[in-house]
Amino acid sequence: MVAKQRYLYHLLLLAALGAYVINLVQEGIELSNIAEQKKENLRKRQLMDERFLAITKSVWPECVRQKLTAEDCKAFIDQEIYDLFTDKDRYVRSIIMGKRRKTDTTYNAMTILMNDNDMVVGRDGDGLIYYDFTWDGSGTLATEEQQTELPPIAAMEPDASLTEIGLEPGTVATIPPIDPIEPATTEAEATPTDPADPAVTDDVVPYDDDVILEEPPLIVFDEVIEGVSGATVDEFIAEETSQTVDGGGTTTDTTAPIAGGVLTGSTAENTPEGDAKIEAALAELAASGGEVEAAGERTIEPIDCSGLTGENCCLLIKLKVRDSDTNGKAIQCTLNYEETTSKKTYWRNLRGKKVHIFANHNGLVSKNPKIVGDWPKKLEGAEFESWLLEAGSPPLILQ
């Protein structure tokens, strides 16, 4: 009797254990199904995120956050563009923008940022122009040859002339406008960057090539023109004197330019306040008897060019920094346009969308890379790819 009870007890125990095991298996199956469903949902979410990212991503904070080198950042961005972006944005190029160094060939040039009217605005909008390094003065006056060794010229305004730099029209290859476009009946609305944030220097106003006027605002050279011989300070002053116009302002039309970068036209004029700054510098020079700074390293103080055209700002700079440096270089100037101007926007958009990667002196990314520029609306397919290849530094999809 006892044995039978034990037998029944064991049967019940085995049945309970079996039920428990079956329940565990069922729960395991359910958990497995839930896990698989979660994986599937996660995969779908990732695909959606990737599609959303491909449409919306325009900034790469990872490069700064992970302290990547500019080269590693470029490889990372190029791969993301290749993997995630769609349509024309697959062709976005990344470009490393290095920090200026004193070992650069144009280390002796001060950058003068102008507005669309060729008037100086400076990097902070106050007309102040800065030299990025210390000046190793030689203690001797810069020679005429040193004064005329201009930085490369990359573009010119339509009313400027190549003969000013000793070249004949047609001898320099230029980047043509995308398409000869009819004049627009309405103007595109610009969305400039916040002027209160001078650190934002790479934002670009979208330039709508449906709204290009009969003539492009700039003629951009296919390659920069080097070895240009410009005007000496005395030659520029003599030409300025002969070009005085009604109202007291002076034009910037000279037989030879005094600055590199952009060859400007002849319509810009100094304000009376700007002319007063040139006159004050000339009076100070006369009072000193033409004395130059003593030899040695020094800091060039910011130069106030408010009220001056770009070229006349360069004249003021050269009146204030008259000595050559220990490398036999005179101070020089590079004219350029402030980032939110229509001319700068047009210039950048000639080459399509790009990601600018800013590198510091150590080769690390210094601020979040982001997309600038826009695509031409009139090029498609093979014609678009051909145009993009001509721009140099092809995107990963075309390599």
XYZ file of C-alpha atoms in Angstrom:
399
model
C 0.000 0.000 0.000
C 2.799 2.369 0.953
C 4.692 1.456 -2.206
C 1.624 2.240 -4.305
C 1.245 5.623 -2.624
C 4.880 6.394 -3.299
C 4.432 5.392 -6.930
C 1.429 7.678 -7.318
C 3.335 10.464 -5.579
C 6.215 10.138 -8.029
C 3.827 10.102 -10.972
C 2.232 13.309 -9.739
C 5.651 14.815 -9.143
C 6.808 13.894 -12.640
C 3.595 15.253 -14.130
C 4.059 18.547 -12.272
C 7.688 18.712 -13.319
C 6.706 17.960 -16.916
C 4.101 20.711 -16.845
C 6.669 23.084 -15.371
C 9.192 22.193 -18.090
C 6.571 22.601 -20.820
C 5.629 25.984 -19.358
C 9.269 27.031 -19.306
C 9.688 25.974 -22.938
C 6.576 27.886 -23.951
C 7.755 30.963 -22.097
C 11.169 30.579 -23.727
C 9.548 30.361 -27.155
C 7.440 33.422 -26.397
C 10.492 35.340 -25.133
C 12.410 34.288 -28.221
C 9.578 35.472 -30.439
C 9.423 38.752 -28.534
C 13.211 39.165 -28.884
C 13.017 38.452 -32.603
C 10.167 40.920 -32.952
C 12.185 43.519 -31.058
C 15.158 42.886 -33.332
C 12.951 43.247 -36.379
C 11.431 46.443 -35.003
C 14.904 47.748 -34.189
C 16.111 46.905 -37.691
C 13.126 48.722 -39.202
C 13.772 51.677 -36.903
C 17.424 51.751 -37.927
C 16.451 51.709 -41.590
C 14.006 54.545 -40.968
C 16.653 56.440 -39.029
C 19.142 55.931 -41.850
C 16.635 57.160 -44.425
C 15.823 60.141 -42.209
C 19.527 60.766 -41.623
C 20.243 60.647 -45.327
C 17.637 63.332 -45.882
C 18.332 65.572 -42.897
C 21.955 65.195 -41.818
C 24.060 68.224 -42.613
C 26.373 68.456 -39.576
C 28.895 65.949 -38.162
C 29.553 66.684 -34.460
C 31.116 63.215 -34.087
C 34.390 64.524 -35.525
C 34.827 67.047 -32.714
C 33.340 64.861 -29.998
C 35.637 61.941 -30.829
C 38.660 64.226 -31.413
C 39.232 62.895 -34.912
C 41.971 64.098 -37.207
C 40.779 65.948 -40.283
C 41.770 62.990 -42.471
C 39.870 60.469 -40.307
C 36.867 62.793 -40.185
C 36.899 63.100 -43.964
C 36.964 59.297 -44.365
C 34.088 58.940 -41.881
C 31.939 61.587 -43.582
C 32.666 60.280 -47.082
C 31.579 56.785 -46.020
C 28.359 58.060 -44.442
C 27.539 60.035 -47.556
C 28.208 56.945 -49.671
C 26.141 54.620 -47.431
C 23.241 56.839 -46.421
C 22.681 59.731 -48.787
C 20.386 59.538 -51.793
C 19.863 61.232 -55.161
C 22.243 64.101 -55.914
C 23.367 64.353 -52.297
C 25.338 61.132 -52.844
C 27.783 63.394 -54.693
C 28.473 65.761 -51.791
C 32.239 66.286 -51.486
C 34.187 66.810 -48.272
C 37.063 69.281 -48.234
C 39.623 69.841 -45.467
C 40.073 73.534 -44.671
C 43.459 73.883 -43.006
C 44.357 76.570 -40.501
C 46.650 79.290 -41.780
C 50.275 78.710 -40.835
C 53.286 80.949 -40.906
C 54.907 78.422 -43.226
C 52.205 78.993 -45.878
C 53.385 80.682 -49.069
C 50.903 83.529 -48.517
C 51.635 83.964 -44.794
C 52.451 87.653 -45.460
C 48.939 88.452 -46.759
C 46.163 89.986 -44.666
C 42.671 88.830 -45.654
C 40.249 91.675 -46.362
C 36.579 90.659 -46.286
C 34.207 92.864 -48.302
C 30.474 93.169 -48.856
C 28.843 92.872 -52.281
C 29.705 96.522 -52.974
C 33.444 95.908 -52.415
C 33.397 97.868 -49.158
C 35.338 96.433 -46.227
C 33.359 94.711 -43.478
C 36.084 92.619 -41.811
C 35.619 89.249 -40.172
C 33.577 90.701 -37.272
C 31.589 93.228 -39.286
C 33.387 96.223 -37.760
C 35.859 96.935 -40.562
C 38.891 95.801 -38.548
C 41.469 93.755 -40.450
C 43.829 91.415 -38.615
C 47.208 89.842 -39.309
C 47.269 86.286 -37.989
C 50.945 86.083 -37.037
C 53.766 88.196 -35.684
C 55.722 90.249 -38.214
C 59.478 89.600 -38.274
C 60.565 93.032 -39.435
C 63.858 93.478 -41.251
C 64.151 97.159 -40.377
C 64.374 98.130 -44.063
C 61.808 99.561 -46.453
C 60.189 96.991 -48.731
C 61.550 97.301 -52.252
C 59.353 98.005 -55.262
C 59.773 94.403 -56.388
C 58.676 93.110 -52.968
C 55.674 95.458 -52.945
C 54.434 94.207 -56.318
C 54.590 90.441 -55.552
C 50.852 89.944 -55.118
C 49.117 86.842 -53.729
C 47.300 84.636 -56.286
C 44.154 85.990 -57.956
C 41.191 83.590 -58.009
C 38.307 85.630 -59.415
C 37.345 88.972 -60.857
C 34.279 91.120 -61.154
C 32.709 91.371 -64.621
C 33.739 95.023 -64.994
C 37.375 94.295 -64.124
C 39.959 93.613 -66.824
C 42.629 90.950 -67.179
C 44.858 93.543 -68.836
C 45.278 95.085 -65.382
C 47.385 92.057 -64.460
C 49.138 91.797 -67.808
C 46.928 89.120 -69.375
C 44.807 89.095 -72.496
C 41.107 88.151 -72.387
C 40.646 84.494 -73.282
C 44.066 83.430 -72.006
C 42.682 82.331 -68.637
C 40.202 79.465 -68.269
C 37.183 80.379 -66.179
C 34.411 78.413 -64.527
C 31.338 79.250 -66.605
C 27.888 79.829 -65.133
C 25.776 76.675 -65.088
C 23.438 77.939 -67.786
C 22.675 81.211 -69.552
C 19.531 82.093 -67.635
C 16.891 84.666 -68.395
C 16.723 87.637 -66.007
C 14.437 86.947 -63.088
C 11.292 88.906 -62.366
C 11.687 88.381 -58.612
C 14.700 88.194 -56.383
C 15.598 85.242 -54.203
C 15.164 85.731 -50.495
C 18.434 85.332 -48.595
C 18.691 83.857 -45.120
C 21.950 85.247 -43.758
C 23.719 83.821 -40.747
C 23.330 85.478 -37.377
C 25.557 88.578 -37.527
C 25.936 88.455 -33.769
C 27.910 85.216 -34.031
C 31.243 85.996 -35.742
C 32.396 82.420 -35.181
C 29.964 81.230 -37.856
C 32.039 81.704 -40.983
C 31.038 78.871 -43.274
C 27.271 79.227 -43.609
C 26.141 79.906 -47.134
C 22.974 81.563 -48.336
C 21.323 79.239 -50.892
C 21.933 80.720 -54.316
C 19.023 79.989 -56.611
C 20.389 79.650 -60.140
C 16.902 80.336 -61.455
C 17.431 83.896 -60.234
C 20.841 84.629 -61.738
C 20.902 87.977 -63.485
C 22.008 88.395 -67.095
C 25.612 88.566 -65.928
C 27.069 86.509 -63.059
C 28.318 88.562 -60.087
C 31.820 87.074 -60.391
C 34.041 85.445 -62.972
C 35.861 82.624 -61.207
C 39.082 81.283 -62.697
C 39.483 77.566 -63.206
C 42.905 77.827 -61.557
C 44.301 80.679 -59.494
C 46.612 83.090 -61.309
C 49.994 83.219 -59.613
C 53.001 85.444 -60.137
C 50.926 88.594 -60.664
C 52.886 91.845 -60.517
C 50.808 94.635 -59.013
C 51.232 98.327 -58.285
C 53.637 99.797 -55.766
C 52.247 102.044 -53.067
C 53.452 105.167 -54.887
C 52.001 103.986 -58.223
C 48.647 103.224 -56.630
C 48.508 106.626 -54.890
C 49.385 108.410 -58.137
C 46.648 106.551 -59.998
C 44.137 107.191 -57.199
C 44.873 110.911 -57.377
C 44.130 110.956 -61.096
C 40.894 109.003 -60.584
C 39.232 111.382 -58.094
C 35.524 111.693 -58.801
C 32.829 114.192 -57.876
C 31.799 114.055 -54.237
C 35.261 113.496 -52.803
C 35.314 109.702 -53.054
C 37.956 107.847 -54.999
C 37.496 104.878 -57.270
C 39.592 101.723 -57.216
C 40.314 101.604 -60.969
C 44.090 101.481 -61.424
C 46.472 100.341 -64.136
C 47.532 97.511 -61.813
C 45.923 96.084 -58.673
C 47.448 96.431 -55.246
C 45.932 93.233 -53.807
C 45.370 89.586 -54.719
C 42.330 87.362 -54.271
C 39.606 89.143 -56.250
C 40.260 91.609 -59.056
C 37.623 94.262 -58.362
C 35.987 96.659 -60.794
C 35.855 100.431 -60.864
C 32.559 101.363 -59.227
C 33.390 101.259 -55.505
C 34.231 104.498 -53.708
C 35.607 105.329 -50.279
C 33.354 107.226 -47.916
C 34.615 110.644 -46.738
C 35.547 108.997 -43.430
C 37.512 106.370 -45.332
C 39.365 108.998 -47.347
C 40.209 110.752 -44.082
C 41.967 107.593 -42.846
C 44.145 107.459 -45.963
C 44.978 111.163 -45.624
C 45.851 110.722 -41.945
C 48.177 107.802 -42.770
C 49.906 109.842 -45.485
C 50.305 112.792 -43.101
C 51.760 110.509 -40.425
C 54.205 109.079 -42.959
C 55.314 112.557 -44.037
C 55.765 113.669 -40.435
C 57.997 110.666 -39.695
C 60.220 111.402 -42.674
C 59.533 107.954 -44.122
C 61.002 106.154 -41.120
C 60.322 102.408 -40.875
C 59.961 100.212 -37.802
C 63.114 98.901 -36.154
C 64.148 95.337 -36.934
C 62.615 92.597 -34.792
C 59.463 90.649 -34.146
C 56.315 92.685 -33.509
C 52.534 92.426 -33.480
C 50.647 94.275 -36.185
C 47.696 95.926 -34.509
C 44.231 95.584 -36.111
C 43.783 98.137 -38.904
C 40.478 100.013 -39.140
C 39.333 99.888 -42.770
C 35.710 100.874 -42.229
C 34.598 103.235 -44.976
C 37.247 101.967 -47.385
C 37.060 99.861 -50.513
C 38.982 96.602 -50.439
C 41.865 97.962 -52.514
C 42.098 101.201 -50.526
C 42.147 99.148 -47.334
C 45.171 97.365 -48.748
C 46.754 100.743 -49.456
C 46.191 101.755 -45.822
C 47.757 98.489 -44.633
C 50.816 99.020 -46.804
C 51.168 102.609 -45.582
C 51.237 101.334 -42.000
C 53.473 98.273 -42.571
C 56.216 99.557 -44.859
C 59.124 97.296 -43.986
C 59.899 93.893 -45.481
C 60.264 90.890 -43.197
C 63.352 88.770 -42.673
C 62.254 86.515 -45.563
C 62.309 89.434 -47.986
C 58.507 89.691 -48.173
C 56.390 92.833 -48.045
C 52.987 92.879 -46.393
C 50.280 91.940 -48.914
C 46.490 91.612 -49.049
C 43.976 89.053 -50.287
C 40.537 90.418 -51.149
C 37.570 88.155 -50.508
C 33.861 88.396 -49.780
C 32.125 87.907 -46.467
C 30.360 84.526 -46.272
C 26.768 85.772 -46.415
C 27.241 87.934 -49.505
C 25.634 86.912 -52.776
C 29.020 86.994 -54.523
C 30.585 84.546 -52.069
C 27.504 82.354 -52.246
C 27.627 82.303 -56.042
C 31.350 81.499 -55.922
C 30.867 78.505 -53.645
C 27.786 77.187 -55.397
C 29.667 76.996 -58.696
C 31.139 73.759 -57.331
C 27.994 72.333 -55.720
C 27.385 71.050 -52.194
C 30.406 70.450 -50.001
C 31.254 69.544 -46.427
C 33.902 71.849 -45.032
C 36.151 70.203 -42.431
C 38.116 72.779 -40.439
C 41.434 71.564 -39.070
C 43.524 73.248 -36.373
C 47.315 73.462 -36.231
C 47.498 69.908 -34.831
C 45.456 68.451 -37.675
C 42.404 67.836 -35.453
C 38.907 68.948 -36.400
C 38.293 72.324 -34.751
C 34.518 72.726 -35.258
C 31.578 70.693 -36.455
C 31.840 70.004 -40.208
C 28.698 70.902 -42.134
C 27.305 71.058 -45.635
C 27.580 74.358 -47.494
C 26.523 75.373 -50.989
C 23.826 73.978 -53.239
C 23.349 72.054 -56.485
C 22.729 73.570 -59.903
C 19.169 72.872 -60.946
C 19.808 72.523 -64.673
C 22.212 69.571 -64.792
C 21.132 65.940 -64.579
C 22.555 62.463 -65.102
C 25.834 62.076 -66.970
C 26.043 65.806 -67.586
C 25.844 66.407 -63.833
C 28.553 63.804 -63.097
C 30.803 65.258 -65.793
C 30.387 68.735 -64.328
C 31.188 67.407 -60.853
C 34.337 65.582 -61.994
C 35.650 68.801 -63.493
C 35.430 70.387 -60.052
C 38.266 68.213 -58.724
C 38.341 66.151 -55.505
C 35.543 63.791 -56.653
C 33.158 62.297 -54.072
C 33.567 58.682 -52.977
C 30.789 57.503 -55.295
C 32.808 58.657 -58.342
C 36.181 57.311 -57.162
